mmCIF file of C-alpha atoms in Angstrom:
data_model
loop_
_atom_site.group_PDB
_atom_site.id
_atom_site.type_symbol
_atom_site.label_atom_id
_atom_site.label_comp_id
_atom_site.label_asym_id
_atom_site.label_seq_id
_atom_site.Cartn_x
_atom_site.Cartn_y
_atom_site.Cartn_z
ATOM 1 C CA UNK A 849 109.188 67.474 82.195
ATOM 2 C CA UNK A 850 111.846 68.228 84.760
ATOM 3 C CA UNK A 851 113.083 71.378 83.097
ATOM 4 C CA UNK A 852 114.632 73.464 85.866
ATOM 5 C CA UNK A 853 112.569 76.508 86.767
ATOM 6 C CA UNK A 854 114.864 77.706 89.543
ATOM 7 C CA UNK A 855 118.183 77.159 87.780
ATOM 8 C CA UNK A 856 119.704 80.477 88.871
ATOM 9 C CA UNK A 857 119.008 79.999 92.575
ATOM 10 C CA UNK A 858 122.074 79.013 94.610
ATOM 11 C CA UNK A 859 121.390 76.554 97.397
ATOM 12 C CA UNK A 860 121.835 78.410 100.726
ATOM 13 C CA UNK A 861 121.855 75.195 102.758
ATOM 14 C CA UNK A 862 124.770 73.192 104.149
ATOM 15 C CA UNK A 863 125.139 70.778 101.247
ATOM 16 C CA UNK A 864 126.502 68.073 103.532
ATOM 17 C CA UNK A 865 123.170 67.911 105.310
ATOM 18 C CA UNK A 866 120.847 68.339 102.338
ATOM 19 C CA UNK A 867 118.247 65.603 101.867
ATOM 20 C CA UNK A 868 115.911 67.177 99.309
ATOM 21 C CA UNK A 869 116.927 68.800 96.022
ATOM 22 C CA UNK A 870 116.535 72.584 95.929
ATOM 23 C CA UNK A 871 114.653 72.494 92.602
ATOM 24 C CA UNK A 872 112.184 70.002 94.059
ATOM 25 C CA UNK A 873 111.501 72.037 97.200
ATOM 26 C CA UNK A 874 110.989 75.311 95.326
ATOM 27 C CA UNK A 875 108.894 73.581 92.677
ATOM 28 C CA UNK A 876 106.745 72.163 95.454
ATOM 29 C CA UNK A 877 106.214 75.692 96.778
ATOM 30 C CA UNK A 878 105.157 76.885 93.309
ATOM 31 C CA UNK A 879 102.828 73.891 92.917
ATOM 32 C CA UNK A 880 101.329 74.749 96.289
ATOM 33 C CA UNK A 881 100.649 78.311 95.138
ATOM 34 C CA UNK A 882 99.014 77.004 91.946
ATOM 35 C CA UNK A 883 96.955 74.427 93.845
ATOM 36 C CA UNK A 884 95.343 76.778 96.343
ATOM 37 C CA UNK A 885 97.270 75.515 99.379
ATOM 38 C CA UNK A 886 97.026 77.779 102.411
ATOM 39 C CA UNK A 887 100.454 77.115 103.918
ATOM 40 C CA UNK A 888 103.527 74.920 103.632
ATOM 41 C CA UNK A 889 101.991 72.144 105.715
ATOM 42 C CA UNK A 890 99.146 71.982 103.184
ATOM 43 C CA UNK A 891 101.722 71.739 100.394
ATOM 44 C CA UNK A 892 103.550 68.862 102.075
ATOM 45 C CA UNK A 893 100.309 67.003 102.817
ATOM 46 C CA UNK A 894 99.003 67.397 99.258
ATOM 47 C CA UNK A 895 102.262 66.212 97.674
ATOM 48 C CA UNK A 896 102.434 63.277 100.109
ATOM 49 C CA UNK A 897 98.951 62.156 99.034
ATOM 50 C CA UNK A 898 99.812 62.469 95.333
ATOM 51 C CA UNK A 899 103.519 61.654 95.397
ATOM 52 C CA UNK A 900 103.414 58.902 92.785
ATOM 53 C CA UNK A 901 101.197 60.982 90.459
ATOM 54 C CA UNK A 902 103.571 63.941 90.551
ATOM 55 C CA UNK A 903 106.616 61.734 90.014
ATOM 56 C CA UNK A 904 104.985 59.867 87.112
ATOM 57 C CA UNK A 905 104.049 63.187 85.458
ATOM 58 C CA UNK A 906 107.626 64.435 85.816
ATOM 59 C CA UNK A 907 106.541 67.378 87.958
ATOM 60 C CA UNK A 908 108.736 66.333 90.894
ATOM 61 C CA UNK A 909 111.586 63.886 91.525
ATOM 62 C CA UNK A 910 111.195 63.387 95.296
ATOM 63 C CA UNK A 911 114.220 61.080 95.412
ATOM 64 C CA UNK A 912 114.196 61.100 99.219
ATOM 65 C CA UNK A 913 110.493 61.404 99.839
ATOM 66 C CA UNK A 914 108.416 64.490 100.569
ATOM 67 C CA UNK A 915 109.872 67.284 102.720
ATOM 68 C CA UNK A 916 107.771 68.471 105.645
ATOM 69 C CA UNK A 917 106.120 71.902 105.711
ATOM 70 C CA UNK A 918 108.820 73.380 107.972
ATOM 71 C CA UNK A 919 111.521 72.331 105.503
ATOM 72 C CA UNK A 920 109.693 73.911 102.567
ATOM 73 C CA UNK A 921 109.210 77.132 104.540
ATOM 74 C CA UNK A 922 112.863 77.301 105.662
ATOM 75 C CA UNK A 923 114.095 76.874 102.095
ATOM 76 C CA UNK A 924 111.756 79.522 100.636
ATOM 77 C CA UNK A 925 112.715 81.945 103.422
ATOM 78 C CA UNK A 926 116.437 81.439 102.892
ATOM 79 C CA UNK A 927 116.911 81.641 99.104
ATOM 80 C CA UNK A 928 118.045 84.900 97.535
ATOM 81 C CA UNK A 929 115.064 86.879 96.098
ATOM 82 C CA UNK A 930 117.144 88.331 93.256
ATOM 83 C CA UNK A 931 118.215 84.844 92.175
ATOM 84 C CA UNK A 932 114.653 83.564 92.422
ATOM 85 C CA UNK A 933 113.460 86.518 90.340
ATOM 86 C CA UNK A 934 116.208 85.894 87.742
ATOM 87 C CA UNK A 935 115.153 82.254 87.417
ATOM 88 C CA UNK A 936 111.518 83.134 86.817
ATOM 89 C CA UNK A 937 112.558 85.811 84.313
ATOM 90 C CA UNK A 938 114.419 83.142 82.329
ATOM 91 C CA UNK A 939 111.175 81.176 82.154
ATOM 92 C CA UNK A 940 109.392 84.287 80.896
ATOM 93 C CA UNK A 941 111.952 84.363 78.076
ATOM 94 C CA UNK A 942 111.542 86.829 75.230
ATOM 95 C CA UNK A 943 108.490 88.448 76.843
ATOM 96 C CA UNK A 944 110.654 90.777 78.926
ATOM 97 C CA UNK A 945 113.728 91.033 76.701
ATOM 98 C CA UNK A 946 112.405 94.247 75.128
ATOM 99 C CA UNK A 947 109.860 96.664 76.545
ATOM 100 C CA UNK A 948 109.900 98.880 73.458
ATOM 101 C CA UNK A 949 106.394 100.040 72.603
ATOM 102 C CA UNK A 950 104.966 98.854 75.922
ATOM 103 C CA UNK A 951 103.639 100.714 78.946
ATOM 104 C CA UNK A 952 105.451 99.864 82.164
ATOM 105 C CA UNK A 953 103.306 100.678 85.182
ATOM 106 C CA UNK A 954 104.977 101.233 88.546
ATOM 107 C CA UNK A 955 102.876 100.816 91.658
ATOM 108 C CA UNK A 956 103.258 99.438 95.155
ATOM 109 C CA UNK A 957 101.237 96.820 97.005
ATOM 110 C CA UNK A 958 101.144 96.077 100.691
ATOM 111 C CA UNK A 959 100.977 92.525 102.010
ATOM 112 C CA UNK A 960 98.768 93.198 105.015
ATOM 113 C CA UNK A 961 98.974 89.919 106.885
ATOM 114 C CA UNK A 962 100.572 90.248 110.295
ATOM 115 C CA UNK A 963 103.186 87.936 111.753
ATOM 116 C CA UNK A 964 102.007 86.999 115.252
ATOM 117 C CA UNK A 965 105.639 86.648 116.349
ATOM 118 C CA UNK A 966 106.339 90.272 115.375
ATOM 119 C CA UNK A 967 103.955 92.629 117.249
ATOM 120 C CA UNK A 968 103.368 95.836 115.315
ATOM 121 C CA UNK A 969 104.227 94.272 111.961
ATOM 122 C CA UNK A 970 101.556 95.356 109.516
ATOM 123 C CA UNK A 971 102.858 93.728 106.367
ATOM 124 C CA UNK A 972 105.508 94.134 103.730
ATOM 125 C CA UNK A 973 105.318 96.734 100.964
ATOM 126 C CA UNK A 974 106.500 95.648 97.494
ATOM 127 C CA UNK A 975 107.004 97.965 94.527
ATOM 128 C CA UNK A 976 105.971 96.251 91.276
ATOM 129 C CA UNK A 977 106.706 97.057 87.638
ATOM 130 C CA UNK A 978 103.965 95.590 85.430
ATOM 131 C CA UNK A 979 103.607 95.657 81.639
ATOM 132 C CA UNK A 980 100.121 96.592 80.488
ATOM 133 C CA UNK A 981 100.274 94.856 77.102
ATOM 134 C CA UNK A 982 101.541 91.465 78.320
ATOM 135 C CA UNK A 983 100.217 91.567 81.902
ATOM 136 C CA UNK A 984 103.629 90.453 83.128
ATOM 137 C CA UNK A 985 105.337 91.718 86.292
ATOM 138 C CA UNK A 986 108.872 92.503 85.081
ATOM 139 C CA UNK A 987 110.387 93.770 88.344
ATOM 140 C CA UNK A 988 109.629 93.862 92.037
ATOM 141 C CA UNK A 989 111.443 95.149 95.085
ATOM 142 C CA UNK A 990 110.502 95.321 98.769
ATOM 143 C CA UNK A 991 110.324 98.748 100.374
ATOM 144 C CA UNK A 992 111.962 99.050 103.779
ATOM 145 C CA UNK A 993 109.491 100.010 106.491
ATOM 146 C CA UNK A 994 111.686 102.957 107.471
ATOM 147 C CA UNK A 995 111.661 104.503 104.007
ATOM 148 C CA UNK A 996 109.217 104.932 101.082
ATOM 149 C CA UNK A 997 108.683 103.916 97.455
ATOM 150 C CA UNK A 998 110.728 106.796 96.087
ATOM 151 C CA UNK A 999 113.966 105.409 97.527
ATOM 152 C CA UNK A 1000 113.417 102.047 95.820
ATOM 153 C CA UNK A 1001 112.034 103.297 92.498
ATOM 154 C CA UNK A 1002 115.444 104.194 90.943
ATOM 155 C CA UNK A 1003 116.750 100.650 91.418
ATOM 156 C CA UNK A 1004 113.554 99.148 89.979
ATOM 157 C CA UNK A 1005 113.926 101.355 86.898
ATOM 158 C CA UNK A 1006 117.634 100.535 86.607
ATOM 159 C CA UNK A 1007 116.812 96.824 86.383
ATOM 160 C CA UNK A 1008 114.730 97.363 83.234
ATOM 161 C CA UNK A 1009 115.570 97.986 79.574
ATOM 162 C CA UNK A 1010 113.318 101.013 79.007
ATOM 163 C CA UNK A 1011 114.268 102.026 75.462
ATOM 164 C CA UNK A 1012 111.065 102.892 73.626
ATOM 165 C CA UNK A 1013 108.837 102.179 76.655
ATOM 166 C CA UNK A 1014 106.403 104.491 78.420
ATOM 167 C CA UNK A 1015 106.751 104.438 82.215
ATOM 168 C CA UNK A 1016 103.692 105.541 84.174
ATOM 169 C CA UNK A 1017 103.852 106.294 87.892
ATOM 170 C CA UNK A 1018 101.515 107.783 90.456
ATOM 171 C CA UNK A 1019 102.312 110.946 92.410
ATOM 172 C CA UNK A 1020 104.856 109.301 94.708
ATOM 173 C CA UNK A 1021 107.278 108.972 91.775
ATOM 174 C CA UNK A 1022 106.686 112.421 90.298
ATOM 175 C CA UNK A 1023 110.145 113.915 90.798
ATOM 176 C CA UNK A 1024 112.661 115.474 88.450
ATOM 177 C CA UNK A 1025 115.346 112.892 89.155
ATOM 178 C CA UNK A 1026 112.960 110.035 88.297
ATOM 179 C CA UNK A 1027 111.893 111.758 85.071
ATOM 180 C CA UNK A 1028 115.529 112.301 84.175
ATOM 181 C CA UNK A 1029 116.459 108.679 84.868
ATOM 182 C CA UNK A 1030 113.643 107.381 82.661
ATOM 183 C CA UNK A 1031 114.742 109.688 79.826
ATOM 184 C CA UNK A 1032 118.407 108.677 80.226
ATOM 185 C CA UNK A 1033 117.363 105.013 79.963
ATOM 186 C CA UNK A 1034 115.650 105.744 76.650
ATOM 187 C CA UNK A 1035 112.056 105.745 77.861
ATOM 188 C CA UNK A 1036 109.228 108.250 78.204
ATOM 189 C CA UNK A 1037 107.173 109.043 81.268
ATOM 190 C CA UNK A 1038 103.595 109.742 82.325
ATOM 191 C CA UNK A 1039 103.407 111.067 85.903
ATOM 192 C CA UNK A 1040 100.484 112.041 88.097
ATOM 193 C CA UNK A 1041 100.818 115.594 89.412
ATOM 194 C CA UNK A 1042 99.504 116.118 92.917
ATOM 195 C CA UNK A 1043 100.312 118.075 96.077
ATOM 196 C CA UNK A 1044 103.880 116.798 96.335
ATOM 197 C CA UNK A 1045 104.681 119.288 93.527
ATOM 198 C CA UNK A 1046 102.565 122.255 94.738
ATOM 199 C CA UNK A 1047 104.056 125.043 92.585
ATOM 200 C CA UNK A 1048 103.929 123.056 89.358
ATOM 201 C CA UNK A 1049 100.428 121.804 90.120
ATOM 202 C CA UNK A 1050 99.191 125.347 90.808
ATOM 203 C CA UNK A 1051 100.694 126.654 87.562
ATOM 204 C CA UNK A 1052 99.170 123.763 85.595
ATOM 205 C CA UNK A 1053 95.720 124.395 87.080
ATOM 206 C CA UNK A 1054 96.019 128.090 86.229
ATOM 207 C CA UNK A 1055 96.983 127.419 82.607
ATOM 208 C CA UNK A 1056 94.081 125.033 82.021
ATOM 209 C CA UNK A 1057 91.642 127.501 83.580
ATOM 210 C CA UNK A 1058 92.456 130.314 81.149
ATOM 211 C CA UNK A 1059 93.641 128.637 77.931
ATOM 212 C CA UNK A 1060 91.973 126.544 75.242
ATOM 213 C CA UNK A 1061 93.487 123.019 75.145
ATOM 214 C CA UNK A 1062 95.277 121.600 72.127
ATOM 215 C CA UNK A 1063 92.931 118.610 72.147
ATOM 216 C CA UNK A 1064 90.023 117.264 74.190
ATOM 217 C CA UNK A 1065 88.756 113.671 74.313
ATOM 218 C CA UNK A 1066 85.625 112.527 76.158
ATOM 219 C CA UNK A 1067 84.292 109.048 76.888
ATOM 220 C CA UNK A 1068 81.184 107.924 78.756
ATOM 221 C CA UNK A 1069 80.481 104.513 80.243
ATOM 222 C CA UNK A 1070 77.206 103.196 81.633
ATOM 223 C CA UNK A 1071 76.636 100.049 83.613
ATOM 224 C CA UNK A 1072 75.601 98.575 86.957
ATOM 225 C CA UNK A 1073 73.509 101.635 87.810
ATOM 226 C CA UNK A 1074 76.271 104.170 87.293
ATOM 227 C CA UNK A 1075 77.459 106.556 84.618
ATOM 228 C CA UNK A 1076 81.086 107.634 84.393
ATOM 229 C CA UNK A 1077 82.254 110.423 82.117
ATOM 230 C CA UNK A 1078 85.958 111.074 81.516
ATOM 231 C CA UNK A 1079 87.326 114.159 79.798
ATOM 232 C CA UNK A 1080 91.009 114.381 78.904
ATOM 233 C CA UNK A 1081 92.537 117.720 77.825
ATOM 234 C CA UNK A 1082 96.142 118.403 76.841
ATOM 235 C CA UNK A 1083 98.453 121.418 76.525
ATOM 236 C CA UNK A 1084 101.997 121.908 75.348
ATOM 237 C CA UNK A 1085 104.516 123.500 77.745
ATOM 238 C CA UNK A 1086 104.815 126.922 76.081
ATOM 239 C CA UNK A 1087 102.779 128.821 78.679
ATOM 240 C CA UNK A 1088 104.295 126.821 81.514
ATOM 241 C CA UNK A 1089 107.819 127.773 80.481
ATOM 242 C CA UNK A 1090 106.886 131.467 80.459
ATOM 243 C CA UNK A 1091 106.117 131.408 84.178
ATOM 244 C CA UNK A 1092 108.912 132.870 86.290
ATOM 245 C CA UNK A 1093 108.476 130.342 89.125
ATOM 246 C CA UNK A 1094 108.677 127.325 86.841
ATOM 247 C CA UNK A 1095 111.862 125.267 86.890
ATOM 248 C CA UNK A 1096 112.151 123.345 83.618
ATOM 249 C CA UNK A 1097 111.161 119.692 83.956
ATOM 250 C CA UNK A 1098 113.369 117.080 82.204
ATOM 251 C CA UNK A 1099 111.919 116.180 78.807
ATOM 252 C CA UNK A 1100 108.457 117.568 79.527
ATOM 253 C CA UNK A 1101 106.334 117.957 76.350
ATOM 254 C CA UNK A 1102 102.699 117.810 77.477
ATOM 255 C CA UNK A 1103 100.628 118.683 80.534
ATOM 256 C CA UNK A 1104 97.365 116.791 80.864
ATOM 257 C CA UNK A 1105 94.090 117.294 82.698
ATOM 258 C CA UNK A 1106 91.851 114.317 83.388
ATOM 259 C CA UNK A 1107 88.359 115.026 84.719
ATOM 260 C CA UNK A 1108 86.163 112.208 85.971
ATOM 261 C CA UNK A 1109 82.484 112.679 86.718
ATOM 262 C CA UNK A 1110 80.584 109.761 88.207
ATOM 263 C CA UNK A 1111 76.851 109.463 88.887
ATOM 264 C CA UNK A 1112 75.567 106.527 90.910
ATOM 265 C CA UNK A 1113 72.132 106.211 92.520
ATOM 266 C CA UNK A 1114 71.559 109.923 92.025
ATOM 267 C CA UNK A 1115 74.812 110.908 93.765
ATOM 268 C CA UNK A 1116 77.388 112.747 91.691
ATOM 269 C CA UNK A 1117 81.130 112.949 92.362
ATOM 270 C CA UNK A 1118 83.927 114.712 90.506
ATOM 271 C CA UNK A 1119 87.673 114.325 90.449
ATOM 272 C CA UNK A 1120 90.396 116.157 88.535
ATOM 273 C CA UNK A 1121 93.955 114.880 88.239
ATOM 274 C CA UNK A 1122 96.809 116.475 86.301
ATOM 275 C CA UNK A 1123 99.652 114.629 84.585
ATOM 276 C CA UNK A 1124 103.072 115.326 83.078
ATOM 277 C CA UNK A 1125 104.397 113.507 80.030
ATOM 278 C CA UNK A 1126 107.517 113.492 77.887
ATOM 279 C CA UNK A 1127 105.510 112.093 74.949
ATOM 280 C CA UNK A 1128 104.820 114.716 72.278
ATOM 281 C CA UNK A 1129 101.453 113.850 70.753
ATOM 282 C CA UNK A 1130 98.583 116.152 69.835
ATOM 283 C CA UNK A 1131 95.735 113.684 70.423
ATOM 284 C CA UNK A 1132 94.193 113.710 73.888
ATOM 285 C CA UNK A 1133 92.837 110.220 73.189
ATOM 286 C CA UNK A 1134 96.381 108.807 73.416
ATOM 287 C CA UNK A 1135 96.887 110.122 76.944
ATOM 288 C CA UNK A 1136 93.373 109.123 78.011
ATOM 289 C CA UNK A 1137 94.114 105.557 76.927
ATOM 290 C CA UNK A 1138 97.447 105.480 78.765
ATOM 291 C CA UNK A 1139 96.004 106.950 81.952
ATOM 292 C CA UNK A 1140 93.240 104.365 81.920
ATOM 293 C CA UNK A 1141 95.744 101.584 81.253
ATOM 294 C CA UNK A 1142 97.758 102.605 84.303
ATOM 295 C CA UNK A 1143 95.041 101.298 86.602
ATOM 296 C CA UNK A 1144 95.237 97.862 85.015
ATOM 297 C CA UNK A 1145 97.868 96.959 87.605
ATOM 298 C CA UNK A 1146 95.217 97.313 90.310
ATOM 299 C CA UNK A 1147 92.540 95.320 88.480
ATOM 300 C CA UNK A 1148 94.646 92.651 86.796
ATOM 301 C CA UNK A 1149 97.503 92.123 89.249
ATOM 302 C CA UNK A 1150 96.896 93.466 92.752
ATOM 303 C CA UNK A 1151 93.213 92.443 92.833
ATOM 304 C CA UNK A 1152 94.019 88.867 91.825
ATOM 305 C CA UNK A 1153 96.842 88.642 94.373
ATOM 306 C CA UNK A 1154 94.428 89.747 97.098
ATOM 307 C CA UNK A 1155 91.272 87.915 96.005
ATOM 308 C CA UNK A 1156 92.307 84.939 93.848
ATOM 309 C CA UNK A 1157 95.492 84.129 95.806
ATOM 310 C CA UNK A 1158 94.449 85.601 99.192
ATOM 311 C CA UNK A 1159 97.874 87.189 99.576
ATOM 312 C CA UNK A 1160 96.817 89.294 102.553
ATOM 313 C CA UNK A 1161 95.994 86.108 104.459
ATOM 314 C CA UNK A 1162 99.581 84.849 104.203
ATOM 315 C CA UNK A 1163 101.447 85.004 107.521
ATOM 316 C CA UNK A 1164 104.924 84.288 106.148
ATOM 317 C CA UNK A 1165 107.124 87.215 107.153
ATOM 318 C CA UNK A 1166 110.520 85.895 108.297
ATOM 319 C CA UNK A 1167 113.651 86.493 106.222
ATOM 320 C CA UNK A 1168 112.901 86.388 102.450
ATOM 321 C CA UNK A 1169 109.726 84.328 102.713
ATOM 322 C CA UNK A 1170 107.165 87.037 101.938
ATOM 323 C CA UNK A 1171 109.111 88.413 98.956
ATOM 324 C CA UNK A 1172 109.749 84.977 97.463
ATOM 325 C CA UNK A 1173 106.187 83.763 97.846
ATOM 326 C CA UNK A 1174 104.955 87.035 96.326
ATOM 327 C CA UNK A 1175 107.188 86.444 93.287
ATOM 328 C CA UNK A 1176 105.829 82.901 92.959
ATOM 329 C CA UNK A 1177 102.226 84.130 93.136
ATOM 330 C CA UNK A 1178 102.829 86.564 90.287
ATOM 331 C CA UNK A 1179 104.452 83.850 88.191
ATOM 332 C CA UNK A 1180 101.619 81.432 89.028
ATOM 333 C CA UNK A 1181 99.093 84.079 87.960
ATOM 334 C CA UNK A 1182 100.868 84.384 84.605
ATOM 335 C CA UNK A 1183 100.875 80.588 84.216
ATOM 336 C CA UNK A 1184 97.142 80.340 84.903
ATOM 337 C CA UNK A 1185 96.257 83.179 82.533
ATOM 338 C CA UNK A 1186 97.823 81.248 79.650
ATOM 339 C CA UNK A 1187 95.181 78.527 79.889
ATOM 340 C CA UNK A 1188 92.683 78.835 77.039
ATOM 341 C CA UNK A 1189 89.564 77.560 78.774
ATOM 342 C CA UNK A 1190 86.373 79.069 80.171
ATOM 343 C CA UNK A 1191 87.306 78.630 83.827
ATOM 344 C CA UNK A 1192 87.903 81.578 86.135
ATOM 345 C CA UNK A 1193 91.379 81.923 87.620
ATOM 346 C CA UNK A 1194 90.023 80.761 90.973
ATOM 347 C CA UNK A 1195 88.594 77.609 89.388
ATOM 348 C CA UNK A 1196 91.844 76.984 87.517
ATOM 349 C CA UNK A 1197 93.642 76.916 90.866
ATOM 350 C CA UNK A 1198 91.096 74.429 92.164
ATOM 351 C CA UNK A 1199 91.478 72.284 89.072
ATOM 352 C CA UNK A 1200 95.277 72.278 89.492
ATOM 353 C CA UNK A 1201 94.666 70.843 92.961
ATOM 354 C CA UNK A 1202 92.227 68.186 91.736
ATOM 355 C CA UNK A 1203 93.829 67.189 88.428
ATOM 356 C CA UNK A 1204 97.488 66.288 87.965
ATOM 357 C CA UNK A 1205 96.855 66.252 84.210
ATOM 358 C CA UNK A 1206 95.650 69.878 84.303
ATOM 359 C CA UNK A 1207 98.545 70.915 86.564
ATOM 360 C CA UNK A 1208 100.980 69.305 84.126
ATOM 361 C CA UNK A 1209 99.375 71.245 81.261
ATOM 362 C CA UNK A 1210 99.757 74.541 83.180
ATOM 363 C CA UNK A 1211 103.489 73.835 83.597
ATOM 364 C CA UNK A 1212 103.866 72.647 80.018
ATOM 365 C CA UNK A 1213 102.207 75.764 78.541
ATOM 366 C CA UNK A 1214 104.374 78.157 80.558
#
């Protein structure tokens, strides 16, 4: 089944000295991620032990034997992340061709493993764009340690076809220029409003304190010894626009108040967060659903990268290694989720390691 996965990646090596095919080396790295290998030496050792199995299944060619761990690492570190990303996007096919009707969630994740050769390095920060409905990561970009997410966010948005999509961001992305860019690209936005917009937040709090909302929606969940109550209220922007200090926000149609009250073991906590949205709907339930969906990126992507794939344990930091392995983990997660069996994702990784037949099926179904 030697369909090229990494067809858009240009070989950065001196072709006169190349012993192992680029597709084979990168495919080995992806197999290692699927098979719960801890590092590139593990990958090389595993493939060496099962070389004939992998060749017979068509997973690898290995025309000149199995590359060592250092070779695999050097190749992954040296290939262009944008080209690697483009190759994996081709494999995702029609899933990311149109985001119309979907919620695109933007959030960052830090890879906390430290490189012992780089004192003071506390991990790479990557900004991810994740689709709630398909659970697919459709864009990712590293954030330079000397800057912040806001400087990278415009380029992440520019890489996506946002017509008809709802883009949700936390407070770091709540800026007029970001709202304007999303609208210009044909999308809508849902933005958390916190202390980085103090005047607008104060006005919003004041309006909700003295005015009856257009709509209110309340849910209550019980389980594991705790009770959580969520109340979502919405307003239009009429009163906001009457305030002299308010500078009109691009496309703004609704302001939203989300109150969370949690009781656990007799202790009660409360939290109130405000949101801005360009979507003009009169049902608070719509916004409550979208706000809740925003946190799916933490539970269904970031949690699995940390726990299922132990991303924070990875010590690869040189050149493009961390970014490229992160992209492979996200693609491997998508591959494993497609398996229609009763195994957990962790056990599916283990089974990929134990069973060439199962590993072949994971590739075949992707």
